[in-house]
Short mmCIF file of C-alpha atoms in Angstrom, two decimals:
data_model
loop_
_atom_site.label_atom_id
_atom_site.label_comp_id
_atom_site.label_asym_id
_atom_site.label_seq_id
_atom_site.Cartn_x
_atom_site.Cartn_y
_atom_site.Cartn_z
CA MET A 1 115.21 -3.45 -45.72
CA ARG A 2 114.53 -4.40 -42.09
CA HIS A 3 110.92 -5.14 -41.12
CA ILE A 4 109.14 -5.94 -37.87
CA ILE A 5 106.17 -8.23 -38.34
CA SER A 6 103.71 -8.67 -35.50
CA VAL A 7 101.41 -11.68 -35.47
CA LEU A 8 98.45 -12.39 -33.20
CA LEU A 9 97.82 -16.12 -33.12
CA GLU A 10 95.99 -18.70 -31.09
CA ASN A 11 97.92 -19.73 -28.00
CA GLU A 12 98.22 -23.43 -28.81
CA ALA A 13 100.90 -26.05 -29.32
CA GLY A 14 102.48 -26.05 -32.77
CA ALA A 15 101.35 -22.56 -33.83
CA LEU A 16 104.85 -21.09 -33.46
CA SER A 17 106.46 -23.86 -35.50
CA ARG A 18 103.92 -23.47 -38.32
CA VAL A 19 104.69 -19.74 -38.65
CA THR A 20 108.46 -20.20 -38.51
CA GLY A 21 108.21 -23.21 -40.82
CA LEU A 22 106.58 -20.98 -43.41
CA PHE A 23 109.62 -18.68 -43.29
CA SER A 24 112.17 -21.48 -43.63
CA ALA A 25 110.22 -23.27 -46.37
CA ARG A 26 110.44 -20.12 -48.49
CA GLY A 27 114.08 -19.42 -47.65
CA TYR A 28 113.43 -16.29 -45.56
CA ASN A 29 115.66 -15.68 -42.58
CA ILE A 30 114.35 -14.59 -39.18
CA ASP A 31 116.77 -12.15 -37.53
CA SER A 32 114.96 -12.28 -34.20
CA LEU A 33 111.81 -13.83 -32.85
CA ASN A 34 109.96 -13.43 -29.61
CA VAL A 35 106.57 -14.68 -28.59
CA SER A 36 104.47 -14.50 -25.47
CA ILE A 37 100.92 -14.50 -24.22
CA THR A 38 98.88 -11.28 -24.62
CA GLU A 39 96.28 -9.57 -22.45
CA ASN A 40 93.96 -12.31 -23.77
CA PRO A 41 95.16 -15.71 -22.43
CA HIS A 42 93.92 -17.42 -25.61
CA LEU A 43 96.22 -15.38 -27.85
CA SER A 44 99.96 -15.00 -28.26
CA ARG A 45 101.82 -12.13 -29.87
CA MET A 46 104.78 -13.00 -32.03
CA THR A 47 107.29 -10.35 -33.08
CA ILE A 48 109.47 -11.30 -36.05
CA VAL A 49 112.35 -9.19 -37.33
CA THR A 50 113.38 -10.02 -40.88
CA HIS A 51 114.91 -8.41 -43.97
CA GLY A 52 113.43 -8.16 -47.43
CA SER A 53 111.93 -5.86 -49.99
CA ASN A 54 108.44 -4.47 -49.40
CA GLU A 55 107.12 -6.95 -51.99
CA VAL A 56 108.73 -9.92 -50.20
CA ILE A 57 107.39 -8.78 -46.81
CA GLN A 58 103.92 -8.31 -48.29
CA GLN A 59 104.08 -11.87 -49.65
CA ILE A 60 105.24 -13.20 -46.26
CA THR A 61 102.43 -11.45 -44.37
CA LYS A 62 99.83 -12.80 -46.83
CA GLN A 63 101.17 -16.35 -46.42
CA VAL A 64 101.32 -16.09 -42.61
CA ASN A 65 97.79 -14.69 -42.55
CA LYS A 66 96.52 -17.83 -44.34
CA LEU A 67 97.56 -20.08 -41.44
CA ILE A 68 94.56 -21.29 -39.43
CA GLU A 69 95.97 -20.26 -36.02
CA VAL A 70 96.81 -16.73 -37.17
CA ILE A 71 94.27 -14.05 -36.26
CA LYS A 72 96.01 -10.89 -37.48
CA VAL A 73 99.34 -9.83 -39.07
CA ILE A 74 100.90 -6.38 -39.52
CA ASP A 75 104.23 -4.90 -40.55
CA ILE A 76 104.76 -2.56 -37.59
CA LYS A 77 107.29 -0.42 -39.43
CA GLN A 78 104.49 0.91 -41.64
CA LYS A 79 103.27 3.03 -38.72
CA ASP A 80 104.81 5.06 -35.89
CA TYR A 81 106.15 2.61 -33.34
CA GLU A 82 108.52 2.08 -30.44
CA GLU A 83 110.97 -0.80 -30.41
CA LYS A 84 112.98 -2.18 -27.48
CA GLU A 85 115.17 -5.16 -26.77
CA LEU A 86 116.42 -6.64 -23.51
CA VAL A 87 120.05 -7.76 -23.37
CA LEU A 88 121.94 -9.52 -20.61
CA LEU A 89 125.66 -8.95 -21.14
CA LYS A 90 128.40 -10.52 -19.01
CA LEU A 91 131.70 -8.66 -19.20
CA LYS A 92 135.14 -9.42 -17.78
CA LEU A 93 136.71 -6.06 -16.93
CA GLU A 94 139.89 -4.89 -15.33
CA ASN A 95 138.98 -3.04 -12.13
CA ASN A 96 139.54 0.36 -13.74
CA GLU A 97 137.49 -0.36 -16.92
CA ILE A 98 133.99 -0.21 -15.43
CA SER A 99 133.92 3.59 -15.57
CA THR A 100 134.76 3.49 -19.30
CA ILE A 101 131.87 1.10 -19.96
CA LYS A 102 129.48 3.24 -17.91
CA ASN A 103 130.62 6.38 -19.77
CA THR A 104 130.07 4.69 -23.14
CA LEU A 105 126.55 3.67 -22.08
CA LYS A 106 125.87 7.22 -20.89
CA GLN A 107 127.20 8.76 -24.12
CA LEU A 108 124.94 6.48 -26.16
CA ASP A 109 122.03 7.32 -23.81
CA ILE A 110 121.41 3.62 -23.16
CA LYS A 111 119.36 2.52 -20.17
CA TYR A 112 121.07 -0.15 -18.09
CA ASN A 113 121.40 -1.77 -14.68
CA ILE A 114 124.29 -3.73 -13.26
CA ILE A 115 122.59 -6.81 -11.87
CA ASP A 116 125.65 -8.73 -10.73
CA GLU A 117 129.26 -7.94 -9.85
CA HIS A 118 131.80 -10.58 -8.97
CA ASN A 119 135.32 -9.56 -7.96
CA THR A 120 138.06 -12.09 -8.62
CA ASN A 121 141.52 -12.45 -7.14
CA ASN A 122 143.08 -11.93 -10.58
CA GLY A 123 142.62 -8.16 -10.81
CA TYR A 124 139.43 -8.15 -12.80
CA SER A 125 135.70 -8.25 -12.11
CA ILE A 126 132.81 -9.93 -13.87
CA TYR A 127 129.69 -7.80 -14.38
CA ILE A 128 126.27 -8.64 -15.72
CA PHE A 129 124.55 -5.69 -17.37
CA GLU A 130 120.84 -5.57 -18.04
CA ILE A 131 120.32 -3.27 -21.02
CA VAL A 132 116.98 -2.18 -22.46
CA ASP A 133 117.02 0.02 -25.53
CA ASN A 134 116.52 0.02 -29.27
CA VAL A 135 118.37 -2.54 -31.34
CA MET A 136 120.61 -0.03 -33.16
CA ALA A 137 121.85 1.56 -29.93
CA ILE A 138 122.55 -1.85 -28.41
CA ASP A 139 124.40 -3.00 -31.54
CA LYS A 140 126.50 0.17 -31.50
CA PHE A 141 127.42 -0.37 -27.83
CA ILE A 142 128.29 -4.06 -28.28
CA ASN A 143 130.41 -3.28 -31.35
CA ASN A 144 132.41 -0.79 -29.24
CA ILE A 145 133.40 -3.43 -26.70
CA GLU A 146 136.55 -5.46 -27.15
CA LYS A 147 135.36 -8.99 -28.00
CA SER A 148 137.66 -10.62 -25.43
CA LYS A 149 135.80 -8.78 -22.66
CA ILE A 150 132.42 -10.33 -23.60
CA LEU A 151 131.92 -13.58 -21.72
CA GLU A 152 128.23 -14.10 -22.50
CA LEU A 153 125.50 -12.33 -24.41
CA ALA A 154 121.76 -13.10 -24.34
CA ARG A 155 119.31 -11.03 -26.40
CA THR A 156 115.53 -11.29 -26.38
CA GLY A 157 115.00 -9.94 -29.88
CA ALA A 158 112.94 -6.89 -30.63
CA SER A 159 109.57 -6.12 -29.11
CA ALA A 160 107.62 -3.39 -30.82
CA MET A 161 104.33 -1.59 -30.40
CA GLY A 162 102.52 1.08 -32.38
CA LEU A 163 102.36 4.53 -30.83
CA GLY A 164 99.21 6.38 -29.82
CA GLU A 165 95.99 4.96 -31.17
CA ASN A 166 97.77 2.35 -33.31
CA ILE A 167 96.43 -0.67 -31.41
CA PHE A 168 97.15 -4.24 -32.49
CA ARG A 169 94.59 -6.55 -30.93
CA VAL A 170 91.33 -8.28 -31.60
CA ASP A 171 88.24 -7.83 -29.51
CA ASN A 172 85.63 -10.48 -28.75
CA TYR A 173 87.97 -13.40 -29.24
#
């Protein structure tokens, strides 16, 4: 089962490697990882996507919570949440294929921008798409594209946040 673990930790050197080291030492894979500073400059928020049974995830969160730098850990999927990912996708398309790609994005209701277009002399164009949506929609779109058309792909990994009054932060830190 897929889980999204959110970790608030002290914003200091080595904290990230200690958390990820805990995963690798126990043989758990991290599907995606992103980390950045929060509204409090002394804290970072780490979002980890991993797979495992509820028991395994519970064990992971307990182990992560024992680390000195870690302030708080939750499994976001236990509550109502919204998840997004940013993807930069560079495609090589014949000049008449761009409309097909746009139609596919529209059919999947995926939000996107074309941030670069480069026409070549060889009858094709190179486009960079900026896509922001949920991971499943992005995966579905990418799987629909002929692999030879994908020149580059950069994904941020999931970011997730609880809805409504589900607030993940610490006060007075």
